[in-house]
Coordinates of C-alpha atoms in Angstrom, one line a residue:
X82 CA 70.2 -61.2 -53.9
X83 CA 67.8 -58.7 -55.8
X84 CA 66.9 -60.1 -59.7
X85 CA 66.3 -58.2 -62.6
X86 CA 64.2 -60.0 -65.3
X87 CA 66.4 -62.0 -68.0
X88 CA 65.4 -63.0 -71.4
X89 CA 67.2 -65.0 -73.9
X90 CA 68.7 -62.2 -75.4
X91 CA 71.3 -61.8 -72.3
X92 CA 74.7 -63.9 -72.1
X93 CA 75.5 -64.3 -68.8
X94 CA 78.5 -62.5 -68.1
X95 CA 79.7 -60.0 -65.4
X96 CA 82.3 -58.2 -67.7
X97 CA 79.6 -57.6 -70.2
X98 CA 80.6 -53.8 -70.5
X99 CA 84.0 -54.4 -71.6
X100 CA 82.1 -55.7 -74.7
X101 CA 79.5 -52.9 -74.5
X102 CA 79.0 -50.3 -77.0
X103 CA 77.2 -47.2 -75.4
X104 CA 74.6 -45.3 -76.9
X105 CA 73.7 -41.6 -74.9
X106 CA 70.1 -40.6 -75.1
X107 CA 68.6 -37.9 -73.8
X108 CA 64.8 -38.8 -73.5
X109 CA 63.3 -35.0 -73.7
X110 CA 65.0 -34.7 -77.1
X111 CA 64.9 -38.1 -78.9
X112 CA 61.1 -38.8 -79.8
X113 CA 57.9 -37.0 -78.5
X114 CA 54.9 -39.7 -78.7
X115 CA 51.8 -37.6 -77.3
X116 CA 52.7 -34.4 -79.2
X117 CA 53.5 -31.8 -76.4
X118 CA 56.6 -31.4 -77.9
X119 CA 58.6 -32.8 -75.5
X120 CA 60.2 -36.5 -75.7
X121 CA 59.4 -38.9 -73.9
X122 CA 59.6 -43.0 -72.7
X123 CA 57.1 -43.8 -74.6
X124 CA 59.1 -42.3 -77.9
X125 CA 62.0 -43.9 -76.9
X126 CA 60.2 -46.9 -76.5
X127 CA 58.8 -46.6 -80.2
X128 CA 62.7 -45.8 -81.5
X129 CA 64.2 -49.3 -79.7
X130 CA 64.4 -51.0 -82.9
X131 CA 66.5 -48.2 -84.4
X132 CA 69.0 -48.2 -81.4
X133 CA 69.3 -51.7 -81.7
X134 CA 69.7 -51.7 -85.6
X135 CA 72.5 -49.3 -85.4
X136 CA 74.8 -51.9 -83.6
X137 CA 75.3 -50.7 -80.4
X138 CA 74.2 -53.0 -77.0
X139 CA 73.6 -50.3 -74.1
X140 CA 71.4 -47.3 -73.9
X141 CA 72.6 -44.3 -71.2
X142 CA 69.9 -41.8 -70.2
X143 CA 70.2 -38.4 -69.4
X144 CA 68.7 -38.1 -65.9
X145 CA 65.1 -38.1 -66.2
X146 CA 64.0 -37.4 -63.0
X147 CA 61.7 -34.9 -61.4
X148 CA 63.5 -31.8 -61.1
X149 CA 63.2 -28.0 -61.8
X150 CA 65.3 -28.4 -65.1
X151 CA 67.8 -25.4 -64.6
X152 CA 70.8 -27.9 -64.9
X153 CA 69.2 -29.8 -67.6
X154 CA 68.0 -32.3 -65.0
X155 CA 70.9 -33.0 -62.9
X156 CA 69.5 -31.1 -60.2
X157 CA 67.2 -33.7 -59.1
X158 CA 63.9 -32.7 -56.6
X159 CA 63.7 -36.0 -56.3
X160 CA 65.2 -39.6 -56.6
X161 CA 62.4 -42.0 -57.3
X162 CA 60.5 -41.2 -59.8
X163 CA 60.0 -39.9 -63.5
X164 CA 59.5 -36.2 -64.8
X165 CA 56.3 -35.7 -65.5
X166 CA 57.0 -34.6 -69.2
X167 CA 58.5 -37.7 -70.0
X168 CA 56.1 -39.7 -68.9
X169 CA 55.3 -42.3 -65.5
X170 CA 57.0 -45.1 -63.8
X171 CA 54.9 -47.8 -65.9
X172 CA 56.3 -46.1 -68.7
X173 CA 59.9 -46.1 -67.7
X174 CA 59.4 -49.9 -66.4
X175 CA 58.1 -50.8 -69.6
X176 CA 61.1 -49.3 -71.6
X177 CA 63.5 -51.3 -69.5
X178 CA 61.8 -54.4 -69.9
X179 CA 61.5 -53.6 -73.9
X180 CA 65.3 -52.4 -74.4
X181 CA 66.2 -56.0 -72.5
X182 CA 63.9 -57.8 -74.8
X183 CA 66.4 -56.7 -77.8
X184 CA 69.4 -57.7 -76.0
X185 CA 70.4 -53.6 -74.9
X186 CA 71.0 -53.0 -71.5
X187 CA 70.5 -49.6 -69.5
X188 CA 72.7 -47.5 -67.9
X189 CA 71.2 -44.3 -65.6
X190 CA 72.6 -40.8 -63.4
X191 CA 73.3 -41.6 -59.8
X192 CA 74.2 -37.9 -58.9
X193 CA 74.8 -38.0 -55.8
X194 CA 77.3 -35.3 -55.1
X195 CA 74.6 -32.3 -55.0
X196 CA 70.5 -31.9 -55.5
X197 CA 68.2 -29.5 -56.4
X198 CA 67.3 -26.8 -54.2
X199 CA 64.2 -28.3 -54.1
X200 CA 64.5 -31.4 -52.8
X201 CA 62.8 -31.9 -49.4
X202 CA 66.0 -32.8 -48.4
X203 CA 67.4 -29.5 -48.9
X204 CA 64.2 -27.8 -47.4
X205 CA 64.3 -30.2 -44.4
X206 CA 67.8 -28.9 -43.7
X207 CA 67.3 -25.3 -44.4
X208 CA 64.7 -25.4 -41.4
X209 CA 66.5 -27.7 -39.1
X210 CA 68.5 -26.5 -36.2
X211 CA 72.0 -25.7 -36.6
X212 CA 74.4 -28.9 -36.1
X213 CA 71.4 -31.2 -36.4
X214 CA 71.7 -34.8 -38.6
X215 CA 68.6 -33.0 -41.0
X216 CA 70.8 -29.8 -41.4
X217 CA 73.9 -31.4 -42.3
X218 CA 72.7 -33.6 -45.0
X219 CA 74.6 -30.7 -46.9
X220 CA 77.9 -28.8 -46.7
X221 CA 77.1 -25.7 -44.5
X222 CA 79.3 -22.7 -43.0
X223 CA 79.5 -19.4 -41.4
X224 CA 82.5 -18.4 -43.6
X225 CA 82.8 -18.0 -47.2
X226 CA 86.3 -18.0 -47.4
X227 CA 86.4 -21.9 -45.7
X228 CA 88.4 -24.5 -48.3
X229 CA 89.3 -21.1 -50.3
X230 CA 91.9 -23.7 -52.3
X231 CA 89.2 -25.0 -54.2
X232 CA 88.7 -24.1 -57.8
X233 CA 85.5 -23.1 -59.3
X234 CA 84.0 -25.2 -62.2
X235 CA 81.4 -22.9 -64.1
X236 CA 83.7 -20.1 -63.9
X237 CA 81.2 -18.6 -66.0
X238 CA 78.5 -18.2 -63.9
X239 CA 79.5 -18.5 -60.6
X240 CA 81.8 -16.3 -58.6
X241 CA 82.1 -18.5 -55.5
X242 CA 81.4 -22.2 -54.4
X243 CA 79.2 -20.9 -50.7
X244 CA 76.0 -19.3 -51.7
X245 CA 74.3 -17.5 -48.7
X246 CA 70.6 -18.8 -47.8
X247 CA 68.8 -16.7 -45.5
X248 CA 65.9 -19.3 -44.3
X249 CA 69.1 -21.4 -42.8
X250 CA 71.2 -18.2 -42.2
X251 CA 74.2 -19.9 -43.1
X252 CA 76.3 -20.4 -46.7
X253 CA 76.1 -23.5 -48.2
X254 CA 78.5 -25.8 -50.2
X255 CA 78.1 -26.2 -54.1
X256 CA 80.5 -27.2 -56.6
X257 CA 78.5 -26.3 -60.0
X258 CA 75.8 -24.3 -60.2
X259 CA 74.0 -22.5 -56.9
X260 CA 71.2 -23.9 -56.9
X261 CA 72.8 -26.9 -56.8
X262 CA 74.1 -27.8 -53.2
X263 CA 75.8 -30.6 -52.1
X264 CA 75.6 -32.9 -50.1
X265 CA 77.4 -33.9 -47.1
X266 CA 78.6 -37.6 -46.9
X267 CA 80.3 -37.2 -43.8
X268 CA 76.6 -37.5 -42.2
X269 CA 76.5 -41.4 -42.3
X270 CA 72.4 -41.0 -42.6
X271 CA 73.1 -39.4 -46.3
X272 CA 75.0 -42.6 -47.2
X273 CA 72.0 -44.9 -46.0
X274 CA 69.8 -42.4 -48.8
X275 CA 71.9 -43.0 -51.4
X276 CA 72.7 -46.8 -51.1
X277 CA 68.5 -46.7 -51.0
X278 CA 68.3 -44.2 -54.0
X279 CA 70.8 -47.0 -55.9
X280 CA 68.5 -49.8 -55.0
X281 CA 65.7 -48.6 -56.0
X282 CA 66.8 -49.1 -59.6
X283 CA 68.9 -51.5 -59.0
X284 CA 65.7 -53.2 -58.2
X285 CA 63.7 -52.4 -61.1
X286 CA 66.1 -53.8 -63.6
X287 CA 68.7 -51.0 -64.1
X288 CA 72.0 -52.8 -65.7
X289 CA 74.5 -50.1 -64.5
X290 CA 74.9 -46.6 -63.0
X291 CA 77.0 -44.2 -64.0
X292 CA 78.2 -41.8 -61.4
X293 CA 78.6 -38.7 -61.6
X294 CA 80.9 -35.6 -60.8
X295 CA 82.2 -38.0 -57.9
X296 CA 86.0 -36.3 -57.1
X297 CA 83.9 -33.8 -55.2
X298 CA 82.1 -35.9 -52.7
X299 CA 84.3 -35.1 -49.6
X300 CA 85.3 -31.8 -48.3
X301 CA 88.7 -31.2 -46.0
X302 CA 90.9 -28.1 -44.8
X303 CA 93.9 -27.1 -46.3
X304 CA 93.5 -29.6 -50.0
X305 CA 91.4 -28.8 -53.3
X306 CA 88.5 -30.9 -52.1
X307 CA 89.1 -33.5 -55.3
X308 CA 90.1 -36.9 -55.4
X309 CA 90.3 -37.3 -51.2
X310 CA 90.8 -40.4 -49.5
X311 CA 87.8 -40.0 -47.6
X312 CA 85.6 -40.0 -51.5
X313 CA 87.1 -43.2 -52.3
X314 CA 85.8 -44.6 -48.8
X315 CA 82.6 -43.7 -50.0
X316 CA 82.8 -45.3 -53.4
X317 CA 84.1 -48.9 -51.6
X318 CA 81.0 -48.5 -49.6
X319 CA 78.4 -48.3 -52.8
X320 CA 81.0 -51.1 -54.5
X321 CA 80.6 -53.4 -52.1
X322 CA 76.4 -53.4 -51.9
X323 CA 76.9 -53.6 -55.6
X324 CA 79.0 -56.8 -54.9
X325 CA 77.1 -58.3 -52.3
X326 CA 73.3 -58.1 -54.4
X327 CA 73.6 -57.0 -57.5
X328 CA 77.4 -58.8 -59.1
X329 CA 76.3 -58.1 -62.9
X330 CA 75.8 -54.7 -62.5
X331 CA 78.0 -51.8 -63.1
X332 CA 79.8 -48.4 -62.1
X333 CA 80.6 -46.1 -64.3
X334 CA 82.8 -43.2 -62.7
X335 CA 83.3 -39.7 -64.2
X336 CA 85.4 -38.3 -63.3
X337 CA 87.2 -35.1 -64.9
X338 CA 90.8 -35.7 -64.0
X339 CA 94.7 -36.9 -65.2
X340 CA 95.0 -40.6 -65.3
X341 CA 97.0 -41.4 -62.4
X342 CA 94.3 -39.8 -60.3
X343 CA 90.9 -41.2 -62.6
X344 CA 93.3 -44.8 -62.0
X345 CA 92.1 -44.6 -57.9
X346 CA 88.6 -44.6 -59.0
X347 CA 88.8 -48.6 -59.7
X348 CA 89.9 -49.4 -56.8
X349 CA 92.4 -52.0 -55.9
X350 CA 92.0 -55.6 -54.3
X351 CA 95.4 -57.2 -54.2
X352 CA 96.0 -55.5 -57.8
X353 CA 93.5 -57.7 -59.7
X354 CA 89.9 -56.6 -59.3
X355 CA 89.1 -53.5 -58.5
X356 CA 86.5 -52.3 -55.5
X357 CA 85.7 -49.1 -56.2
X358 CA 84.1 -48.5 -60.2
X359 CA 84.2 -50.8 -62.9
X360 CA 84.8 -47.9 -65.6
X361 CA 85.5 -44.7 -65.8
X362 CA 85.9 -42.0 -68.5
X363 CA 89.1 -41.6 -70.1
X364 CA 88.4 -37.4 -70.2
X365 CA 93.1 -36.3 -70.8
X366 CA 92.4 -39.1 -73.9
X367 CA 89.1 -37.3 -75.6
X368 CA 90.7 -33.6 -76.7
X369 CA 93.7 -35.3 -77.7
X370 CA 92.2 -37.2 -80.0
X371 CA 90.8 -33.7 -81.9
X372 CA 94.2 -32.4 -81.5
X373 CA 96.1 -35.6 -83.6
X374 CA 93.7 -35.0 -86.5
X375 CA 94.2 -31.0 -85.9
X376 CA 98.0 -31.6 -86.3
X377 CA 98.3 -34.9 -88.5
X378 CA 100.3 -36.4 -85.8
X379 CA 99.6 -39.5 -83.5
X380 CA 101.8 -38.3 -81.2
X381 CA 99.1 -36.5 -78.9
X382 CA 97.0 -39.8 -78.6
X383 CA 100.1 -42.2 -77.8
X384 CA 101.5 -39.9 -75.6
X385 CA 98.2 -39.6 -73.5
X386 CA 98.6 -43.9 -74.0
X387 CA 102.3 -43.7 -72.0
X388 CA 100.7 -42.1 -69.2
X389 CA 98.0 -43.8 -68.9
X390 CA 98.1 -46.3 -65.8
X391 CA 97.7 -50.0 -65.5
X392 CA 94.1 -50.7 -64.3
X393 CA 92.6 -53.6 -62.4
X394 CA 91.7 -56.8 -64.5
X395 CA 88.3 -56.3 -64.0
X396 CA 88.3 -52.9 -65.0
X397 CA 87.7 -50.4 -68.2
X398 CA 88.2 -47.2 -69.5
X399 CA 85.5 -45.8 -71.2
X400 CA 86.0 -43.3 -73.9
X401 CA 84.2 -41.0 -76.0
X402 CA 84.1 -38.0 -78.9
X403 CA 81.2 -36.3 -77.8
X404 CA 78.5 -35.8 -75.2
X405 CA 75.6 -33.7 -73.7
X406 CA 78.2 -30.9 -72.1
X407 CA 80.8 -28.9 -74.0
X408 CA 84.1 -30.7 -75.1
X409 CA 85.9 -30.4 -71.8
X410 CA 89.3 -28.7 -72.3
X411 CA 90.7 -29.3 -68.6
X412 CA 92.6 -32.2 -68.9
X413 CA 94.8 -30.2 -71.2
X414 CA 97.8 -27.6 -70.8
X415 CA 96.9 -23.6 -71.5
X416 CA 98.8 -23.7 -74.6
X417 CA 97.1 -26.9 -75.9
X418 CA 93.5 -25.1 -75.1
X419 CA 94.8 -22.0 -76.8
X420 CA 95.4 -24.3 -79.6
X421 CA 92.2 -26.1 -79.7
X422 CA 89.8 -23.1 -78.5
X423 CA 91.6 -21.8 -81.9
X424 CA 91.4 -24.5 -84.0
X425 CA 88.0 -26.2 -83.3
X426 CA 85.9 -22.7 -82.5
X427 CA 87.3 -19.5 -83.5
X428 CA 84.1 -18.4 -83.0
X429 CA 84.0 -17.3 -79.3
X430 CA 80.2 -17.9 -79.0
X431 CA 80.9 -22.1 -79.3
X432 CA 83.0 -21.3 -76.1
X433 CA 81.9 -22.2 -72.8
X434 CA 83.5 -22.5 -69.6
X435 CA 87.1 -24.5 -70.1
X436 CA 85.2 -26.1 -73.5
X437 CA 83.6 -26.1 -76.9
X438 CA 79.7 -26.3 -76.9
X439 CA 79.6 -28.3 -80.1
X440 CA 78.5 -31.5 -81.8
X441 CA 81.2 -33.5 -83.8
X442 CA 79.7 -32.7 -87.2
X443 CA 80.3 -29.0 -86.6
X444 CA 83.5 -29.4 -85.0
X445 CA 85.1 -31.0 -88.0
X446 CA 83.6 -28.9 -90.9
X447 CA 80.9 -31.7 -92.2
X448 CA 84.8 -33.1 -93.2
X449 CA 83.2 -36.8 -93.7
X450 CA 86.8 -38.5 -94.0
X451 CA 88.1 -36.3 -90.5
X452 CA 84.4 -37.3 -89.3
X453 CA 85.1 -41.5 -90.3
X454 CA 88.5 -41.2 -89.2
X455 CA 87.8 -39.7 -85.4
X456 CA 85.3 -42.5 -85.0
X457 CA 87.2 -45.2 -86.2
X458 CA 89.6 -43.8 -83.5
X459 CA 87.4 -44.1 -80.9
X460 CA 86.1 -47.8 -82.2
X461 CA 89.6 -49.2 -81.8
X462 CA 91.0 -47.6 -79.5
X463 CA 91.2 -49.7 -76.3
X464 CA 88.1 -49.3 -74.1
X465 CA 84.2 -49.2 -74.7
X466 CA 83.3 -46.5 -76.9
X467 CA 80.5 -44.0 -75.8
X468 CA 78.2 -42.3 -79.4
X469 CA 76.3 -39.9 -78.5
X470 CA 72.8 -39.5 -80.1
X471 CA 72.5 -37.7 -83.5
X472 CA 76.2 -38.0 -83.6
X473 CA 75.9 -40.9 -85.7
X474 CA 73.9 -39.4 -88.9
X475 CA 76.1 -35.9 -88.5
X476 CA 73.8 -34.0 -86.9
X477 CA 75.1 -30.3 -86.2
X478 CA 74.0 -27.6 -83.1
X479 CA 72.7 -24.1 -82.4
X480 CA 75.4 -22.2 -80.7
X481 CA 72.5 -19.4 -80.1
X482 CA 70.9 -21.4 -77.4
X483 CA 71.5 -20.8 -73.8
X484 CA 74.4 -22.7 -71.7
X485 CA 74.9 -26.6 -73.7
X486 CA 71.3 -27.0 -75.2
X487 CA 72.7 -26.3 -78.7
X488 CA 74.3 -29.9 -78.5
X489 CA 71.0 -31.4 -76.8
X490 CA 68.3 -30.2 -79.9
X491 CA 65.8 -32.9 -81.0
X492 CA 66.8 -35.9 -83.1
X493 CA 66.5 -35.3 -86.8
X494 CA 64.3 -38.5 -87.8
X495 CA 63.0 -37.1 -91.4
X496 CA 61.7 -34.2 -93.5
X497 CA 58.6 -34.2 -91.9
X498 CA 57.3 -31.3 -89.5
X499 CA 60.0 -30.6 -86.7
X500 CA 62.4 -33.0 -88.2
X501 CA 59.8 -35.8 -87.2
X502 CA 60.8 -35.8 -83.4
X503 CA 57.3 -34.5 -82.8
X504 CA 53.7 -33.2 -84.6
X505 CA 53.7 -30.0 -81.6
X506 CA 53.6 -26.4 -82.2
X507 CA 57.2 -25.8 -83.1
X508 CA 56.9 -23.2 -80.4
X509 CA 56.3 -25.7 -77.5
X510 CA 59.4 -27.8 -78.6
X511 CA 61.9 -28.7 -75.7
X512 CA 64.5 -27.0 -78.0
X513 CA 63.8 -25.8 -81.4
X514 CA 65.4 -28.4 -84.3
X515 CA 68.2 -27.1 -86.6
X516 CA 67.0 -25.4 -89.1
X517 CA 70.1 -24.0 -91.1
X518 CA 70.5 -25.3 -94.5
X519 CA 73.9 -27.9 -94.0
X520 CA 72.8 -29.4 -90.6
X521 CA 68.8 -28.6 -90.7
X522 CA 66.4 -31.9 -90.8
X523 CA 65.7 -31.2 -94.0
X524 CA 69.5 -32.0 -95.0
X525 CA 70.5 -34.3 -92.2
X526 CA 68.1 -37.0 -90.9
X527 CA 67.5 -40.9 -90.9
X528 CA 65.2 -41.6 -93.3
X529 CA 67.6 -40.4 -95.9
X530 CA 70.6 -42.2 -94.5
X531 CA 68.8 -45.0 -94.1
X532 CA 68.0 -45.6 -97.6
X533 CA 71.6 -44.7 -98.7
X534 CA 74.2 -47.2 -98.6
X535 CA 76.8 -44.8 -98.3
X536 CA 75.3 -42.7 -95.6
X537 CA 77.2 -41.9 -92.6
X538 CA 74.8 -44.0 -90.7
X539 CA 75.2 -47.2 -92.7
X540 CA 78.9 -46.5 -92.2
X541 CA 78.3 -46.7 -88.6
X542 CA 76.4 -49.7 -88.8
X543 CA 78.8 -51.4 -90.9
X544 CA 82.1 -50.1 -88.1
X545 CA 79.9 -51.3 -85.3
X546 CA 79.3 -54.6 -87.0
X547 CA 83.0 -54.9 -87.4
X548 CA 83.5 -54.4 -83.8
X549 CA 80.8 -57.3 -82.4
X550 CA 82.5 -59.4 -84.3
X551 CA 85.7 -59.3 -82.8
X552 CA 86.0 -59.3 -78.6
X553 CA 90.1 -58.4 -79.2
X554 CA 88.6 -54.2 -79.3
X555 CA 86.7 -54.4 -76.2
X556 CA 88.9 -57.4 -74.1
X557 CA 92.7 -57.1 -75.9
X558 CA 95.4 -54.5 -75.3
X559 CA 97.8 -52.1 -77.1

């Protein structure tokens, strides 16, 4: 059975993320330490004590990986290792050990359903031979129009899922973007790469993986290509190593879809534990959430609550405000995204795809009681609650930047030059900081909040504290 290091600061327990409070961090944008102007591990290293002060007991990177960065890092050129910007493998071995010594665990990206274009993977199988096992490592075709049922996701950007490659003279698959293709687990030798990618971490002291865009694994004639039977063979398959070597380690499943089909993502054994994931994301419950405080009415959240399944014992929802990608409206009818598209951004340019590219601050006008009251929401509500970073000191966005950067600027730390995320060249930042008067680092940062009681962040502190002390929010039921 593969070990991770423990400390005194662990309990024991396999169902620790049912009492787990998630923090979401994305290291380019939290702390630079070397002044390029990028973040890096050894920033986020330097910031532990702050996560852990705030209250909250697991940290979830952003991928970090080596990649070309035209998704933001999710199209990974490469599985094992660390992007060069944000440092080496010492460094990233060194913030895991440090984040355990405080008692926070570490949850990573396993994206698994597609790669970069880059990856030698891809390049392997755009040479290979037609029908070989090294060509169909991904989803190839001679007709565009095959599984012509299935929806496109970044409707605006891409006009088909097959994007032609003339090395390979063939289309290939993609779901998201087309640089993105994915890859083919009907070849059992991609299986065997990813159960190796997962124990690579697994191995180097990775608490839990969260897994992501998996309803598009599997691809079949004549459905949607979501949610298949086949993808949920797939995910017993990753369970069960998880099972076997690593039992205190976790899956977390997103999945963007209605409850009774994110309910088949747990699994079932005999109705009590589940053998697929041990959370997933409660996406239909999120928008709903905006639209009860929208309309002064509960009703939206309880009736989201109804038709929400029973889940295995063993099992959580996880559930959330915000995070690095615009607030999903999908999970909602046309006339309830009218509504909220209305609402939340009358301002087209915060619109993106089926969603809002903006941070929570924003959303809700700097309205610090609507702003208290949606995270009190979330704190109680049943499940383990998801902040996302910045969110928790009312940090706002730049809905000038490109695709959903304007929710992923730099981490407003003080005053100082470039909000104190870093002493670069503001023109070599990742992203530049918010500069506008309400939400700029000279308004909104933690040096300021941290000195005043009745800060949003010393709220936050004070909720979270609320919520370790009582194991009814993260173990009980409605």
């Amino acid at each position: 059975m593969a070990k991770k290091p423990r400390n005194a600061a662990f309990i024991e327990d396999p169902l620790w993320y049912k009492d787990a409070v998630i923090y979401q961090v994305h290291v380019k944008s939290f702390f630079d330490s070397n002044d390029d102007g990028i973040g890096d591990f050894p920033g986020l290293i330097a910031k532990l004590d702050y996560i852990a002060e705030l209250g909250v007991n697991t940290i979830w990177l952003l991928p970090f990986y080596p990649s070309p960065r035209r998704d933001d890092g999710y199209d990974i050129s490469e599985y094992r290792g660390v992007h060069s910007d944000y440092g080496t493998m010492a460094d990233a071995k060194k913030f895991i050990a440090e984040a355990h010594n405080r008692g926070l665990r570490v949850i990573t990206e396993l994206v698994i359903n597609h790669t970069s274009d880059q990856h030698p993977w891809f390049q392997r199988a755009r040479h290979a031979k037609k029908g070989s096992k090294a060509r169909d490592f991904y989803v190839w075709s001679d007709d565009p129009q095959k599984y012509d049922g299935t929806r496109i996701i970044f409707l605006d950007t891409e006009k088909s899922n097959w994007t032609w490659d003339p090395v390979a003279e063939q289309y290939f698959w993609h779901r998201f973007y087309s640089h993105q293709p994915d890859l083919n687990f009907d070849n059992p030798q991609v299986m065997k790469a990813v159960i190796e990618v997962m124990r690579y971490w697994l191995d180097m002291g990775i608490d839990g993986l969260r897994l992501d865009a998996i309803p598009y694994l599997i691809e079949r004639d004549g459905t949607n290509n979501e949610n298949l039977p086949e993808t949920h063979q797939v995910l017993k398959q990753i369970r069960a190593e998880i099972d076997a070597n690593y039992p205190d380690r976790m899956l977390l499943a997103e999945a963007n879809q209605w409850p009774e089909d994110t309910q088949l993502y747990f699994g079932d054994r005999k109705g009590k534990d589940g053998d697929e994931c041990h959370m997933a994301f409660h996406f239909p419950l999120m928008p709903r959430m905006y639209m009860a405080v929208a309309q002064e009415d509960r009703f939206p959240i309880t009736d989201i609550l109804r038709q929400t399944p029973e889940i295995p014992e063993n099992c959580q929802w996880a559930i959330f405000l915000r995070n690095h990608d615009e607030l999903t409206l999908e999970m909602v009818t046309d006339r309830e995204r009218d509504y909220l598209w209305n609402y939340y951004a009358s301002d087209r340019r915060a619109r993106i795809n089926l969603g809002i590219r903006r941070r929570l601050a924003p959303l809700l006008e700097r309205d610090r009681r609507r702003v208290e009251l949606l995270n009190s929401m979330l704190l109680s509500m049943p499940g383990t609650p998801t902040l996302y970073y910045g969110d928790e000191i009312g940090m706002g966005d730049n809905i000038y930047l490109g695709d959903r950067d304007g929710v992923r600027t730099p981490m407003q730390w003080s005053i100082d030059r470039n909000g104190g995320f870093s002493r670069a060249n503001p023109a070599s930042l990742v992203l530049p900081p918010i500069m506008d008067p309400l939400y700029g680092y000279q308004s909104v940062n933690v040096e300021a909040q941290d000195h005043d009681p009745h800060s949003l962040l010393n709220w936050t502190r004070r909720m979270l504290a609320v919520r370790r002390q009582q194991k009814a929010f993260g173990r009980g039921t409605l």
